[in-house]
mmCIF file of C-alpha atoms and ligand atoms in Angstrom:
data_model
loop_
_atom_site.group_PDB
_atom_site.id
_atom_site.type_symbol
_atom_site.label_atom_id
_atom_site.label_comp_id
_atom_site.label_asym_id
_atom_site.label_seq_id
_atom_site.Cartn_x
_atom_site.Cartn_y
_atom_site.Cartn_z
ATOM 1 C CA MET A 1 233.861 207.756 -15.034
ATOM 2 C CA ARG A 2 235.079 204.817 -13.013
ATOM 3 C CA PHE A 3 232.446 202.125 -12.546
ATOM 4 C CA PRO A 4 231.904 201.032 -8.933
ATOM 5 C CA ALA A 5 233.724 197.794 -8.352
ATOM 6 C CA ARG A 6 231.604 196.681 -5.379
ATOM 7 C CA LEU A 7 227.928 195.812 -5.130
ATOM 8 C CA SER A 8 225.651 195.551 -2.113
ATOM 9 C CA LEU A 9 223.701 192.341 -1.637
ATOM 10 C CA ASN A 10 220.093 192.410 -0.427
ATOM 11 C CA ASN A 11 221.256 191.988 3.194
ATOM 12 C CA GLY A 12 223.815 194.810 2.992
ATOM 13 C CA VAL A 13 226.862 192.565 2.564
ATOM 14 C CA MET A 14 229.285 194.104 0.047
ATOM 15 C CA MET A 15 230.711 191.971 -2.731
ATOM 16 C CA ASP A 16 233.412 192.817 -5.267
ATOM 17 C CA GLN A 17 231.942 192.625 -8.753
ATOM 18 C CA MET A 18 235.076 190.892 -10.004
ATOM 19 C CA GLY A 19 236.209 187.568 -8.613
ATOM 20 C CA TYR A 20 238.353 184.615 -9.648
ATOM 21 C CA GLY A 21 236.604 181.394 -10.697
ATOM 22 C CA LEU A 22 238.100 178.011 -9.871
ATOM 23 C CA TYR A 23 236.146 175.457 -11.923
ATOM 24 C CA LYS A 24 238.661 173.039 -13.490
ATOM 25 C CA VAL A 25 241.556 174.520 -11.543
ATOM 26 C CA PRO A 26 243.451 171.364 -10.510
ATOM 27 C CA PRO A 27 243.633 170.976 -6.716
ATOM 28 C CA ALA A 28 247.437 171.075 -6.842
ATOM 29 C CA ASP A 29 247.381 174.449 -8.635
ATOM 30 C CA ALA A 30 244.677 176.205 -6.610
ATOM 31 C CA ASP A 31 246.949 177.545 -3.876
ATOM 32 C CA ALA A 32 249.421 179.126 -6.328
ATOM 33 C CA LEU A 33 246.733 180.540 -8.650
ATOM 34 C CA VAL A 34 244.717 182.060 -5.802
ATOM 35 C CA SER A 35 247.944 183.558 -4.432
ATOM 36 C CA THR A 36 248.693 185.009 -7.873
ATOM 37 C CA ALA A 37 245.184 186.438 -8.092
ATOM 38 C CA LEU A 38 245.495 187.948 -4.609
ATOM 39 C CA GLY A 39 248.718 189.593 -5.718
ATOM 40 C CA GLU A 40 246.906 191.130 -8.700
ATOM 41 C CA GLY A 41 244.129 192.566 -6.519
ATOM 42 C CA TYR A 42 241.390 189.918 -6.649
ATOM 43 C CA ARG A 43 239.722 189.572 -3.263
ATOM 44 C CA ARG A 44 236.833 187.281 -4.194
ATOM 45 C CA PHE A 45 237.071 183.578 -4.991
ATOM 46 C CA ASP A 46 234.465 181.207 -6.379
ATOM 47 C CA THR A 47 234.949 177.539 -5.560
ATOM 48 C CA ALA A 48 232.635 174.583 -4.905
ATOM 49 C CA ALA A 49 232.730 171.208 -3.191
ATOM 50 C CA MET A 50 232.574 169.659 -6.648
ATOM 51 C CA TYR A 51 235.723 171.452 -7.866
ATOM 52 C CA GLY A 52 237.854 169.522 -5.374
ATOM 53 C CA ASN A 53 240.112 172.523 -4.771
ATOM 54 C CA GLU A 54 238.679 174.070 -1.582
ATOM 55 C CA VAL A 55 241.772 172.997 0.381
ATOM 56 C CA GLY A 56 244.104 174.916 -1.924
ATOM 57 C CA VAL A 57 241.852 177.971 -1.913
ATOM 58 C CA GLY A 58 241.765 177.966 1.872
ATOM 59 C CA ARG A 59 245.502 177.468 2.124
ATOM 60 C CA ALA A 60 246.237 180.477 -0.089
ATOM 61 C CA ILE A 61 243.781 182.664 1.790
ATOM 62 C CA GLY A 62 244.981 181.411 5.150
ATOM 63 C CA GLY A 63 248.516 182.339 4.118
ATOM 64 C CA ALA A 64 247.471 185.761 2.894
ATOM 65 C CA ILE A 65 245.706 186.614 6.135
ATOM 66 C CA GLY A 66 248.548 185.307 8.250
ATOM 67 C CA ASP A 67 246.815 182.125 9.385
ATOM 68 C CA ALA A 68 249.339 180.177 11.446
ATOM 69 C CA ARG A 69 247.752 176.906 10.252
ATOM 70 C CA ASP A 70 250.617 176.583 7.780
ATOM 71 C CA ALA A 71 253.900 177.605 9.381
ATOM 72 C CA ASN A 72 255.625 178.199 6.038
ATOM 73 C CA LEU A 73 252.944 180.588 4.865
ATOM 74 C CA GLY A 74 252.489 182.187 8.251
ATOM 75 C CA THR A 75 256.096 183.187 8.534
ATOM 76 C CA GLY A 76 256.960 183.508 4.868
ATOM 77 C CA GLY A 77 257.701 186.696 3.019
ATOM 78 C CA SER A 78 255.742 186.254 -0.202
ATOM 79 C CA GLY A 79 254.183 189.618 -1.007
ATOM 80 C CA GLU A 80 253.865 192.050 1.861
ATOM 81 C CA SER A 81 250.687 193.658 0.564
ATOM 82 C CA VAL A 82 248.965 190.258 0.431
ATOM 83 C CA HIS A 83 250.090 189.432 3.956
ATOM 84 C CA ALA A 84 248.583 192.686 5.193
ATOM 85 C CA LEU A 85 245.087 191.350 4.447
ATOM 86 C CA THR A 86 242.533 190.390 7.061
ATOM 87 C CA ARG A 87 239.795 187.780 6.705
ATOM 88 C CA GLU A 88 237.274 190.589 6.153
ATOM 89 C CA ASP A 89 239.151 191.714 3.042
ATOM 90 C CA VAL A 90 238.527 188.403 1.294
ATOM 91 C CA PHE A 91 235.227 186.982 0.046
ATOM 92 C CA VAL A 92 234.828 183.229 -0.462
ATOM 93 C CA THR A 93 231.934 181.512 -2.213
ATOM 94 C CA THR A 94 231.436 177.761 -2.150
ATOM 95 C CA LYS A 95 228.529 175.530 -3.149
ATOM 96 C CA VAL A 96 226.716 172.390 -2.076
ATOM 97 C CA TRP A 97 226.928 169.706 -4.752
ATOM 98 C CA ASN A 98 223.983 167.829 -6.251
ATOM 99 C CA ASP A 99 224.547 164.603 -4.313
ATOM 100 C CA HIS A 100 224.090 166.434 -1.012
ATOM 101 C CA HIS A 101 220.649 167.916 -1.528
ATOM 102 C CA GLY A 102 218.341 167.590 1.483
ATOM 103 C CA TYR A 103 218.453 169.326 4.863
ATOM 104 C CA ASP A 104 220.806 167.097 6.857
ATOM 105 C CA ALA A 105 223.038 166.186 3.919
ATOM 106 C CA THR A 106 223.543 169.876 3.129
ATOM 107 C CA LEU A 107 224.547 170.693 6.698
ATOM 108 C CA ARG A 108 227.082 167.847 6.547
ATOM 109 C CA ALA A 109 228.369 169.042 3.164
ATOM 110 C CA PHE A 110 228.819 172.525 4.575
ATOM 111 C CA ASP A 111 230.875 171.197 7.480
ATOM 112 C CA THR A 112 233.122 169.366 5.028
ATOM 113 C CA SER A 113 233.585 172.506 2.922
ATOM 114 C CA MET A 114 234.425 174.542 6.021
ATOM 115 C CA ALA A 115 236.988 171.948 7.097
ATOM 116 C CA ASN A 116 238.486 171.926 3.601
ATOM 117 C CA LEU A 117 238.680 175.706 3.468
ATOM 118 C CA GLY A 118 239.942 176.033 7.032
ATOM 119 C CA LEU A 119 237.899 179.191 7.495
ATOM 120 C CA ASP A 120 235.665 180.283 10.382
ATOM 121 C CA TYR A 121 232.861 181.285 8.052
ATOM 122 C CA VAL A 122 231.951 181.338 4.379
ATOM 123 C CA ASP A 123 230.899 184.601 2.746
ATOM 124 C CA LEU A 124 228.408 183.141 0.280
ATOM 125 C CA TYR A 125 227.010 179.612 0.158
ATOM 126 C CA LEU A 126 225.074 178.510 -2.926
ATOM 127 C CA ILE A 127 222.992 175.552 -4.070
ATOM 128 C CA HIS A 128 225.101 174.552 -7.089
ATOM 129 C CA TRP A 129 222.228 173.268 -9.301
ATOM 130 C CA PRO A 130 218.477 173.067 -8.617
ATOM 131 C CA CYS A 131 218.316 169.370 -9.658
ATOM 132 C CA PRO A 132 214.564 169.556 -10.263
ATOM 133 C CA ALA A 133 214.163 165.774 -10.669
ATOM 134 C CA ARG A 134 215.435 165.306 -7.091
ATOM 135 C CA GLY A 135 212.723 167.636 -5.805
ATOM 136 C CA LEU A 136 214.829 168.729 -2.831
ATOM 137 C CA PHE A 137 216.015 172.269 -3.524
ATOM 138 C CA ALA A 138 213.498 173.925 -1.182
ATOM 139 C CA GLU A 139 214.590 171.625 1.661
ATOM 140 C CA THR A 140 218.238 172.186 0.759
ATOM 141 C CA TYR A 141 217.655 175.920 0.919
ATOM 142 C CA LYS A 142 216.193 175.523 4.445
ATOM 143 C CA ALA A 143 219.608 174.223 5.503
ATOM 144 C CA LEU A 144 221.244 177.298 3.967
ATOM 145 C CA GLU A 145 218.820 179.475 5.963
ATOM 146 C CA THR A 146 219.856 177.651 9.135
ATOM 147 C CA LEU A 147 223.544 178.271 8.373
ATOM 148 C CA TYR A 148 222.772 181.918 7.689
ATOM 149 C CA ARG A 149 220.888 182.352 10.977
ATOM 150 C CA GLU A 150 223.724 180.634 12.843
ATOM 151 C CA GLY A 151 226.199 183.138 11.372
ATOM 152 C CA LYS A 152 228.239 180.492 9.581
ATOM 153 C CA VAL A 153 227.621 182.186 6.223
ATOM 154 C CA ARG A 154 227.260 185.896 5.531
ATOM 155 C CA ALA A 155 224.904 185.405 2.597
ATOM 156 C CA ILE A 156 223.095 182.559 0.854
ATOM 157 C CA GLY A 157 221.914 182.024 -2.659
ATOM 158 C CA VAL A 158 221.444 179.689 -5.568
ATOM 159 C CA SER A 159 223.041 178.808 -8.874
ATOM 160 C CA ASN A 160 221.589 177.672 -12.179
ATOM 161 C CA PHE A 161 218.038 178.422 -11.050
ATOM 162 C CA GLN A 162 215.667 179.059 -13.946
ATOM 163 C CA PRO A 163 212.701 181.428 -13.452
ATOM 164 C CA ASP A 164 210.347 178.564 -12.567
ATOM 165 C CA HIS A 165 212.785 177.194 -9.972
ATOM 166 C CA LEU A 166 213.125 180.633 -8.390
ATOM 167 C CA GLU A 167 209.368 181.161 -8.306
ATOM 168 C CA GLN A 168 208.908 177.777 -6.657
ATOM 169 C CA LEU A 169 211.659 178.484 -4.134
ATOM 170 C CA MET A 170 210.163 181.853 -3.215
ATOM 171 C CA GLN A 171 206.997 180.094 -2.004
ATOM 172 C CA SER A 172 208.874 178.624 0.969
ATOM 173 C CA ALA A 173 212.027 180.753 1.320
ATOM 174 C CA GLU A 174 212.211 182.994 4.391
ATOM 175 C CA VAL A 175 215.453 184.615 3.248
ATOM 176 C CA VAL A 176 215.476 185.950 -0.313
ATOM 177 C CA PRO A 177 218.517 184.507 -2.119
ATOM 178 C CA ALA A 178 221.232 187.154 -2.381
ATOM 179 C CA VAL A 179 222.643 185.798 -5.645
ATOM 180 C CA ASN A 180 221.738 183.518 -8.539
ATOM 181 C CA GLN A 181 224.893 182.399 -10.354
ATOM 182 C CA VAL A 182 224.048 181.408 -13.933
ATOM 183 C CA GLU A 183 225.747 180.930 -17.266
ATOM 184 C CA LEU A 184 225.877 184.397 -18.812
ATOM 185 C CA HIS A 185 227.989 185.914 -21.590
ATOM 186 C CA PRO A 186 227.360 187.842 -24.807
ATOM 187 C CA TRP A 187 225.950 184.755 -26.555
ATOM 188 C CA LEU A 188 223.619 183.915 -23.597
ATOM 189 C CA GLN A 189 222.505 187.172 -22.029
ATOM 190 C CA GLN A 190 219.742 185.859 -19.731
ATOM 191 C CA ALA A 191 217.498 188.904 -20.156
ATOM 192 C CA ARG A 192 214.446 187.242 -18.580
ATOM 193 C CA LEU A 193 216.353 186.050 -15.529
ATOM 194 C CA ARG A 194 218.059 189.411 -15.055
ATOM 195 C CA THR A 195 214.685 191.162 -15.049
ATOM 196 C CA LEU A 196 213.274 188.671 -12.543
ATOM 197 C CA HIS A 197 216.359 189.046 -10.354
ATOM 198 C CA SER A 198 216.000 192.813 -10.186
ATOM 199 C CA GLN A 199 212.323 192.447 -9.274
ATOM 200 C CA LEU A 200 213.202 190.053 -6.447
ATOM 201 C CA GLY A 201 216.350 191.837 -5.206
ATOM 202 C CA ILE A 202 218.702 189.057 -6.301
ATOM 203 C CA ARG A 203 222.129 189.823 -7.753
ATOM 204 C CA THR A 204 223.014 188.190 -11.064
ATOM 205 C CA GLU A 205 226.366 186.440 -11.112
ATOM 206 C CA ALA A 206 227.796 185.366 -14.474
ATOM 207 C CA TRP A 207 229.509 181.989 -14.721
ATOM 208 C CA SER A 208 231.532 181.274 -17.836
ATOM 209 C CA PRO A 209 231.568 185.032 -18.351
ATOM 210 C CA LEU A 210 233.855 184.561 -21.369
ATOM 211 C CA GLY A 211 231.733 181.696 -22.692
ATOM 212 C CA ARG A 212 234.633 179.390 -21.751
ATOM 213 C CA GLY A 213 236.721 181.341 -24.229
ATOM 214 C CA GLN A 214 234.368 180.635 -27.146
ATOM 215 C CA VAL A 215 233.058 184.210 -27.354
ATOM 216 C CA LEU A 216 236.523 185.792 -27.543
ATOM 217 C CA GLY A 217 236.680 185.356 -31.321
ATOM 218 C CA ASP A 218 233.289 186.906 -32.063
ATOM 219 C CA PRO A 219 234.093 189.464 -34.819
ATOM 220 C CA ALA A 220 232.037 192.177 -33.104
ATOM 221 C CA ILE A 221 233.987 191.682 -29.865
ATOM 222 C CA VAL A 222 237.292 191.672 -31.724
ATOM 223 C CA ALA A 223 236.311 194.949 -33.430
ATOM 224 C CA LEU A 224 235.458 196.519 -30.066
ATOM 225 C CA ALA A 225 238.775 195.341 -28.664
ATOM 226 C CA GLU A 226 240.545 197.171 -31.492
ATOM 227 C CA LYS A 227 238.438 200.290 -30.935
ATOM 228 C CA TYR A 228 239.145 200.467 -27.182
ATOM 229 C CA LYS A 229 242.730 199.155 -27.478
ATOM 230 C CA ARG A 230 241.904 196.324 -25.105
ATOM 231 C CA THR A 231 241.690 192.547 -25.463
ATOM 232 C CA PRO A 232 238.433 190.713 -26.306
ATOM 233 C CA ALA A 233 238.363 189.299 -22.756
ATOM 234 C CA GLN A 234 238.610 192.805 -21.294
ATOM 235 C CA VAL A 235 235.781 194.069 -23.510
ATOM 236 C CA ILE A 236 233.509 191.219 -22.417
ATOM 237 C CA LEU A 237 234.357 191.635 -18.737
ATOM 238 C CA ARG A 238 233.793 195.379 -18.981
ATOM 239 C CA TRP A 239 230.381 194.680 -20.545
ATOM 240 C CA HIS A 240 229.510 192.473 -17.557
ATOM 241 C CA LEU A 241 230.546 195.181 -15.099
ATOM 242 C CA GLN A 242 228.479 197.821 -16.876
ATOM 243 C CA LEU A 243 225.429 195.496 -16.927
ATOM 244 C CA GLY A 244 225.794 195.186 -13.145
ATOM 245 C CA ASN A 245 226.723 191.512 -13.147
ATOM 246 C CA LEU A 246 228.968 189.850 -10.631
ATOM 247 C CA VAL A 247 231.656 188.152 -12.692
ATOM 248 C CA ILE A 248 234.172 185.341 -12.051
ATOM 249 C CA PRO A 249 236.497 184.655 -14.989
ATOM 250 C CA LYS A 250 238.816 181.674 -14.660
ATOM 251 C CA ALA A 251 242.332 181.849 -16.055
ATOM 252 C CA SER A 252 245.360 179.620 -15.617
ATOM 253 C CA THR A 253 248.238 181.982 -16.296
ATOM 254 C CA ALA A 254 249.478 185.000 -14.373
ATOM 255 C CA GLY A 255 249.190 187.076 -17.550
ATOM 256 C CA ARG A 256 245.516 186.286 -18.085
ATOM 257 C CA ILE A 257 244.686 186.666 -14.404
ATOM 258 C CA LYS A 258 246.188 190.160 -14.554
ATOM 259 C CA GLU A 259 244.587 191.005 -17.909
ATOM 260 C CA ASN A 260 241.121 190.060 -16.685
ATOM 261 C CA PHE A 261 241.399 192.306 -13.640
ATOM 262 C CA ASN A 262 242.595 195.300 -15.624
ATOM 263 C CA VAL A 263 239.106 196.504 -16.617
ATOM 264 C CA PHE A 264 238.353 199.331 -14.217
ATOM 265 C CA ASP A 265 239.856 202.210 -16.189
ATOM 266 C CA PHE A 266 237.789 202.288 -19.371
ATOM 267 C CA GLU A 267 234.114 202.314 -20.283
ATOM 268 C CA LEU A 268 232.105 200.997 -23.235
ATOM 269 C CA ASP A 269 229.870 203.701 -24.676
ATOM 270 C CA SER A 270 226.109 203.252 -24.781
ATOM 271 C CA GLY A 271 226.090 202.595 -28.529
ATOM 272 C CA ASP A 272 228.526 199.723 -28.077
ATOM 273 C CA LEU A 273 226.495 198.340 -25.160
ATOM 274 C CA ASP A 274 223.432 198.371 -27.447
ATOM 275 C CA GLY A 275 225.460 196.634 -30.131
ATOM 276 C CA MET A 276 226.517 193.913 -27.704
ATOM 277 C CA ALA A 277 222.888 193.287 -26.794
ATOM 278 C CA GLY A 278 222.497 192.161 -30.414
ATOM 279 C CA LEU A 279 225.066 189.366 -30.007
ATOM 280 C CA GLU A 280 222.555 187.119 -28.176
ATOM 281 C CA ARG A 281 222.513 183.592 -29.669
ATOM 282 C CA HIS A 282 220.904 181.651 -26.789
ATOM 283 C CA HIS A 283 224.069 179.556 -26.933
ATOM 284 C CA ARG A 284 224.934 177.495 -23.844
ATOM 285 C CA THR A 285 228.472 176.266 -23.229
ATOM 286 C CA GLY A 286 227.254 174.221 -20.249
ATOM 287 C CA SER A 287 224.225 172.082 -19.433
ATOM 288 C CA HIS A 288 220.647 173.290 -19.260
ATOM 289 C CA PRO A 289 219.670 173.380 -15.575
ATOM 290 C CA ASP A 290 216.597 171.227 -16.163
ATOM 291 C CA ASN A 291 218.870 168.414 -17.325
ATOM 292 C CA VAL A 292 221.296 168.299 -14.382
ATOM 293 C CA ASN A 293 220.217 166.126 -11.493
HETATM 294 P P1 NDP B 1 235.252 181.386 -18.445
HETATM 295 O O1 NDP B 1 234.216 182.023 -19.278
HETATM 296 O O2 NDP B 1 235.787 182.101 -17.279
HETATM 297 O O3 NDP B 1 236.425 180.992 -19.436
HETATM 298 C C1 NDP B 1 237.580 180.317 -19.014
HETATM 299 C C2 NDP B 1 238.372 179.981 -20.256
HETATM 300 O O4 NDP B 1 238.763 181.206 -20.898
HETATM 301 C C3 NDP B 1 239.622 179.217 -19.943
HETATM 302 O O5 NDP B 1 239.845 178.322 -21.028
HETATM 303 C C4 NDP B 1 240.699 180.298 -19.916
HETATM 304 O O6 NDP B 1 241.936 179.807 -20.326
HETATM 305 C C5 NDP B 1 240.181 181.268 -20.945
HETATM 306 N N1 NDP B 1 240.580 182.643 -20.632
HETATM 307 C C6 NDP B 1 240.434 183.288 -19.455
HETATM 308 N N2 NDP B 1 240.906 184.548 -19.541
HETATM 309 C C7 NDP B 1 241.356 184.694 -20.796
HETATM 310 C C8 NDP B 1 241.963 185.762 -21.498
HETATM 311 N N3 NDP B 1 242.170 186.929 -20.900
HETATM 312 N N4 NDP B 1 242.302 185.569 -22.801
HETATM 313 C C9 NDP B 1 242.077 184.390 -23.390
HETATM 314 N N5 NDP B 1 241.518 183.336 -22.797
HETATM 315 C C10 NDP B 1 241.149 183.483 -21.508
HETATM 316 O O7 NDP B 1 234.674 179.942 -18.061
HETATM 317 P P2 NDP B 1 234.510 179.052 -16.752
HETATM 318 O O8 NDP B 1 233.624 177.942 -17.178
HETATM 319 O O9 NDP B 1 235.788 178.699 -16.125
HETATM 320 O O10 NDP B 1 233.668 179.969 -15.748
HETATM 321 C C11 NDP B 1 234.261 180.834 -14.809
HETATM 322 C C12 NDP B 1 233.901 180.421 -13.413
HETATM 323 O O11 NDP B 1 232.489 180.349 -13.250
HETATM 324 C C13 NDP B 1 234.373 179.025 -13.029
HETATM 325 O O12 NDP B 1 235.749 178.955 -12.831
HETATM 326 C C14 NDP B 1 233.523 178.773 -11.829
HETATM 327 O O13 NDP B 1 234.034 179.457 -10.707
HETATM 328 C C15 NDP B 1 232.195 179.362 -12.272
HETATM 329 N N6 NDP B 1 231.306 178.328 -12.866
HETATM 330 C C16 NDP B 1 230.174 178.011 -12.172
HETATM 331 C C17 NDP B 1 229.295 177.088 -12.657
HETATM 332 C C18 NDP B 1 228.070 176.753 -11.901
HETATM 333 O O14 NDP B 1 227.393 175.790 -12.247
HETATM 334 N N7 NDP B 1 227.729 177.509 -10.867
HETATM 335 C C19 NDP B 1 229.547 176.368 -13.917
HETATM 336 C C20 NDP B 1 230.758 176.787 -14.588
HETATM 337 C C21 NDP B 1 231.585 177.753 -14.065
HETATM 338 P P3 NDP B 1 243.074 179.315 -19.314
HETATM 339 O O15 NDP B 1 242.404 178.640 -18.150
HETATM 340 O O16 NDP B 1 243.869 178.385 -20.157
HETATM 341 O O17 NDP B 1 243.852 180.517 -18.886
#
């Protein structure tokens, strides 16, 4: 059975489960890598003000949807299928960085991101980190609600929110976050957060879905790759899809970009899913959200 490749957010907006992540993609490479990903079938892109590559992301998407902003792309002949896209076919996430928490600063940060991207709207806008020591995430979220009501974003959400941050946010939020994007891979499975998300109607999005590559050599994953005649990355990404996670692997070569997308024609059996649940190590490749401010 083919697993559905799209999920509905709590406001009805549809989101491809699989997207392309752009953390540490150099600004000069973003345009070409997003274009490559579009050519492979990716339609969802995860960037952030902090990544510094929104301009390249927007340029690639603008070219793919025939935006005349760049004459070379608008009239060029690179990939007819990509040029047949419309803005509605593509889903762009960006995020407000930690130094722009607060209502007015967030609205300004959003305007900058929009200018960088060159788009009329953003599909999903996230608070990048809760920054609990700043004490401003609830106010920051109010700005996201304003942008949502004004139609400048199709959905809003958060990233790196721990259960206590979410519970605090829910005391003042008028719009339930559509997504919480958190570190999640076989060595950090986030069971408690995933349960809380399903109770609240929040989608779980996995950042560093491959554990920044560290999990690829796990002997249990390697054994599953041999069993299914796939690569370790494909086994892990398939696991994410079957858990119901949104997933955004980053890769820097055309081969890996293609490999990571080629996960919709096989299925891990329930015994192997149970086995992967046992790989939990509570191992973070990134910072703990309480320590980022
Ligand atoms: P990933 O788990 O996606 O791993 C990326 C690493 O794995 C890179 O070194 C990449 O190599 C390698 N890799 C990718 N595909 C393969 C493959 N098929 N075989 C072997 N190696 C592979 O980590 P990221 O930290 O990049 O996370 C993904 C995305 O999540 C980010 O790009 C970003 O969009 C988001 N993110 C969000 C955060 C947040 O705070 N909200 C924090 C961190 C990430 P190479 O690049 O050399 O191809």
